[in-house]
């Protein structure tokens, strides 16, 4: 999965040589514009040729990765100090 950060009004353009240039007609690109953002959600506007058949759908939220330090702190807390030194050393 590719995750791109964009601000309101910015656009992402995906060129499609199969539907566009190879078929001999312009406008084969899919254009995605960020139209609204709020805390935890985002609205996108899609513009694509009919050949792509994009339908209205809700995109699932992308889970935020947890920092590695939290994972280490949890797993290290259950070990003894001597075992922890052996693992790190």
Backbone as CSV, one residue per row, in Angstrom:
resi,resn,N_x,N_y,N_z,CA_x,CA_y,CA_z,C_x,C_y,C_z
1,UNK,0.843,-1.164,0.000,0.000,0.000,0.000,0.893,1.233,0.000
2,UNK,0.535,2.191,-0.813,1.251,3.458,-0.876,0.408,4.504,-0.162
3,UNK,0.982,5.178,0.812,0.275,6.218,1.552,0.939,7.547,1.243
4,UNK,0.167,8.484,0.719,0.681,9.805,0.382,0.019,10.848,1.268
5,UNK,0.810,11.784,1.760,0.256,12.864,2.571,0.003,14.058,1.657
6,UNK,-1.202,14.575,1.696,-1.567,15.743,0.913,-2.432,16.656,1.768
7,UNK,-2.367,17.951,1.472,-3.203,18.933,2.163,-4.466,19.198,1.347
8,UNK,-5.412,19.865,1.962,-6.663,20.203,1.288,-6.361,20.978,0.003
9,UNK,-6.980,20.568,-1.085,-6.789,21.225,-2.379,-5.689,20.618,-3.224
10,UNK,-4.796,19.834,-2.635,-3.735,19.203,-3.411,-4.285,18.005,-4.170
11,UNK,-3.597,17.654,-5.242,-4.083,16.611,-6.134,-3.042,15.511,-6.319
12,UNK,-3.518,14.291,-6.476,-2.684,13.137,-6.818,-3.132,12.698,-8.203
13,UNK,-2.187,12.540,-9.138,-2.520,12.119,-10.495,-1.862,10.776,-10.757
14,UNK,-2.664,9.797,-11.164,-2.156,8.466,-11.490,-2.301,8.282,-12.992
15,UNK,-1.172,8.229,-13.684,-1.196,8.038,-15.132,-1.548,6.592,-15.440
16,UNK,-2.350,6.394,-16.455,-2.779,5.052,-16.831,-2.517,4.833,-18.316
17,UNK,-1.355,4.289,-18.671,-1.050,4.102,-20.091,-1.995,3.125,-20.776
18,UNK,-2.528,2.166,-20.059,-3.431,1.184,-20.667,-4.731,1.849,-21.103
19,UNK,-5.331,2.638,-20.216,-6.617,3.261,-20.533,-6.453,4.564,-21.305
20,UNK,-5.301,5.195,-21.193,-5.116,6.503,-21.803,-4.335,6.476,-23.090
21,UNK,-3.039,6.545,-22.972,-2.181,6.690,-24.141,-2.244,5.489,-25.081
22,UNK,-2.235,4.294,-24.548,-2.239,3.105,-25.404,-3.552,2.965,-26.165
23,UNK,-4.639,3.448,-25.581,-5.939,3.355,-26.245,-6.132,4.469,-27.265
24,UNK,-5.219,5.445,-27.281,-5.280,6.502,-28.274,-6.153,7.692,-27.910
25,UNK,-6.550,7.834,-26.651,-7.311,9.017,-26.266,-6.702,9.634,-25.024
26,UNK,-6.728,10.973,-24.945,-6.163,11.640,-23.771,-7.092,11.494,-22.571
27,UNK,-6.618,11.910,-21.431,-7.457,11.880,-20.233,-7.520,10.519,-19.585
28,UNK,-6.483,9.704,-19.769,-6.467,8.387,-19.169,-6.031,8.387,-17.726
29,UNK,-5.730,9.556,-17.182,-5.238,9.643,-15.812,-6.396,9.664,-14.822
30,UNK,-6.129,9.128,-13.644,-7.064,9.227,-12.525,-6.586,10.394,-11.674
31,UNK,-7.479,11.313,-11.363,-7.134,12.468,-10.538,-7.877,12.350,-9.210
32,UNK,-7.126,12.487,-8.132,-7.696,12.411,-6.786,-7.360,13.719,-6.086
33,UNK,-8.372,14.453,-5.644,-8.158,15.733,-4.968,-8.707,15.651,-3.545
34,UNK,-7.925,16.163,-2.601,-8.372,16.238,-1.208,-9.313,17.436,-1.113
35,UNK,-10.582,17.190,-0.797,-11.558,18.278,-0.755,-11.915,18.716,0.659
36,UNK,-11.704,17.863,1.640,-12.013,18.236,3.014,-11.237,17.335,3.957
37,UNK,-10.719,17.924,5.021,-10.066,17.137,6.060,-10.598,17.582,7.417
38,UNK,-10.657,16.661,8.330,-11.027,16.974,9.707,-10.266,16.003,10.594
39,UNK,-10.477,16.101,11.865,-9.746,15.257,12.801,-10.089,13.785,12.574
40,UNK,-9.166,13.040,11.998,-9.348,11.606,11.813,-10.058,11.187,10.548
41,UNK,-10.483,12.136,9.702,-11.155,11.734,8.463,-10.719,12.620,7.302
42,UNK,-11.028,12.156,6.106,-10.609,12.865,4.903,-11.619,12.577,3.796
43,UNK,-12.004,13.594,3.039,-12.890,13.406,1.891,-12.089,13.612,0.615
44,UNK,-12.257,12.699,-0.327,-11.516,12.744,-1.581,-12.480,12.850,-2.750
45,UNK,-12.069,13.571,-3.801,-12.843,13.644,-5.035,-12.070,12.889,-6.109
46,UNK,-12.721,11.937,-6.771,-12.093,11.131,-7.812,-12.604,11.581,-9.170
47,UNK,-11.692,11.719,-10.131,-12.057,12.006,-11.505,-11.280,11.026,-12.367
48,UNK,-11.988,10.168,-13.078,-11.329,9.138,-13.879,-12.165,8.841,-15.120
49,UNK,-11.529,8.308,-16.168,-12.280,7.903,-17.359,-13.282,6.799,-17.014
50,UNK,-14.333,6.685,-17.798,-15.354,5.670,-17.539,-14.781,4.256,-17.572
51,UNK,-13.687,4.062,-18.289,-13.100,2.722,-18.380,-12.641,2.202,-17.027
52,UNK,-12.351,3.102,-16.077,-11.886,2.672,-14.754,-13.037,2.262,-13.849
53,UNK,-14.231,2.722,-14.138,-15.438,2.363,-13.383,-15.278,2.545,-11.872
54,UNK,-14.840,3.706,-11.483,-14.710,3.999,-10.054,-16.091,4.326,-9.512
55,UNK,-16.441,3.692,-8.429,-17.741,3.911,-7.795,-17.544,4.547,-6.430
56,UNK,-18.597,5.126,-5.928,-18.520,5.759,-4.617,-18.270,4.694,-3.562
57,UNK,-17.291,4.943,-2.736,-16.962,3.994,-1.672,-16.260,4.740,-0.552
58,UNK,-16.322,4.181,0.610,-15.607,4.750,1.742,-14.296,4.008,1.902
59,UNK,-13.226,4.756,2.066,-11.915,4.151,2.256,-11.702,3.889,3.741
60,UNK,-11.198,2.712,4.098,-10.940,2.437,5.513,-9.780,3.285,6.029
61,UNK,-9.821,3.587,7.292,-8.740,4.342,7.910,-7.477,3.498,7.928
62,UNK,-6.353,4.146,7.716,-5.067,3.456,7.748,-4.587,3.436,9.192
63,UNK,-4.333,2.247,9.767,-3.871,2.194,11.160,-2.492,2.835,11.300
64,UNK,-2.315,3.573,12.374,-1.038,4.227,12.631,-0.060,3.225,13.237
65,UNK,1.163,3.148,12.700,2.142,2.220,13.281,2.536,2.663,14.685
66,UNK,2.752,1.695,15.539,3.147,1.988,16.905,4.665,2.131,16.958
67,UNK,5.159,3.085,17.743,6.610,3.239,17.861,7.263,1.970,18.397
68,UNK,8.439,1.651,17.903,9.160,0.448,18.319,9.515,0.503,19.803
69,UNK,9.703,1.704,20.354,10.066,1.832,21.757,8.966,1.295,22.663
70,UNK,7.709,1.512,22.315,6.621,0.995,23.137,6.627,-0.526,23.151
71,UNK,6.834,-1.139,22.010,6.857,-2.594,21.925,7.988,-3.145,22.772
72,UNK,9.163,-2.519,22.699,10.318,-2.962,23.479,10.046,-2.794,24.976
73,UNK,9.449,-1.674,25.362,9.196,-1.426,26.779,8.256,-2.476,27.356
74,UNK,7.265,-2.884,26.594,6.324,-3.888,27.080,6.996,-5.242,27.196
75,UNK,7.743,-5.653,26.165,8.367,-6.970,26.205,9.528,-7.014,27.190
76,UNK,10.254,-5.907,27.364,11.390,-5.884,28.279,10.943,-5.841,29.739
77,UNK,9.777,-5.276,30.005,9.303,-5.153,31.382,9.024,-6.511,32.004
78,UNK,8.690,-7.509,31.204,8.375,-8.825,31.754,9.619,-9.687,31.955
79,UNK,10.774,-9.239,31.515,12.014,-10.014,31.663,12.795,-9.555,32.893
80,UNK,13.647,-10.432,33.392,14.558,-10.058,34.468,15.705,-9.233,33.910
81,UNK,16.418,-8.496,34.784,17.516,-7.640,34.338,18.627,-8.464,33.711
82,UNK,18.984,-9.604,34.298,20.069,-10.416,33.741,19.689,-10.962,32.366
83,UNK,18.434,-11.380,32.197,17.992,-11.887,30.896,18.002,-10.763,29.864
84,UNK,17.617,-9.562,30.270,17.600,-8.413,29.374,19.012,-8.087,28.902
85,UNK,19.996,-8.142,29.817,21.382,-7.866,29.440,21.909,-8.921,28.478
86,UNK,21.531,-10.174,28.654,21.969,-11.229,27.745,21.384,-11.034,26.352
87,UNK,20.134,-10.608,26.274,19.484,-10.408,24.980,20.121,-9.246,24.245
88,UNK,20.401,-8.145,24.948,20.977,-6.974,24.301,22.464,-7.135,24.035
89,UNK,23.173,-7.889,24.835,24.623,-8.015,24.705,24.985,-8.996,23.730
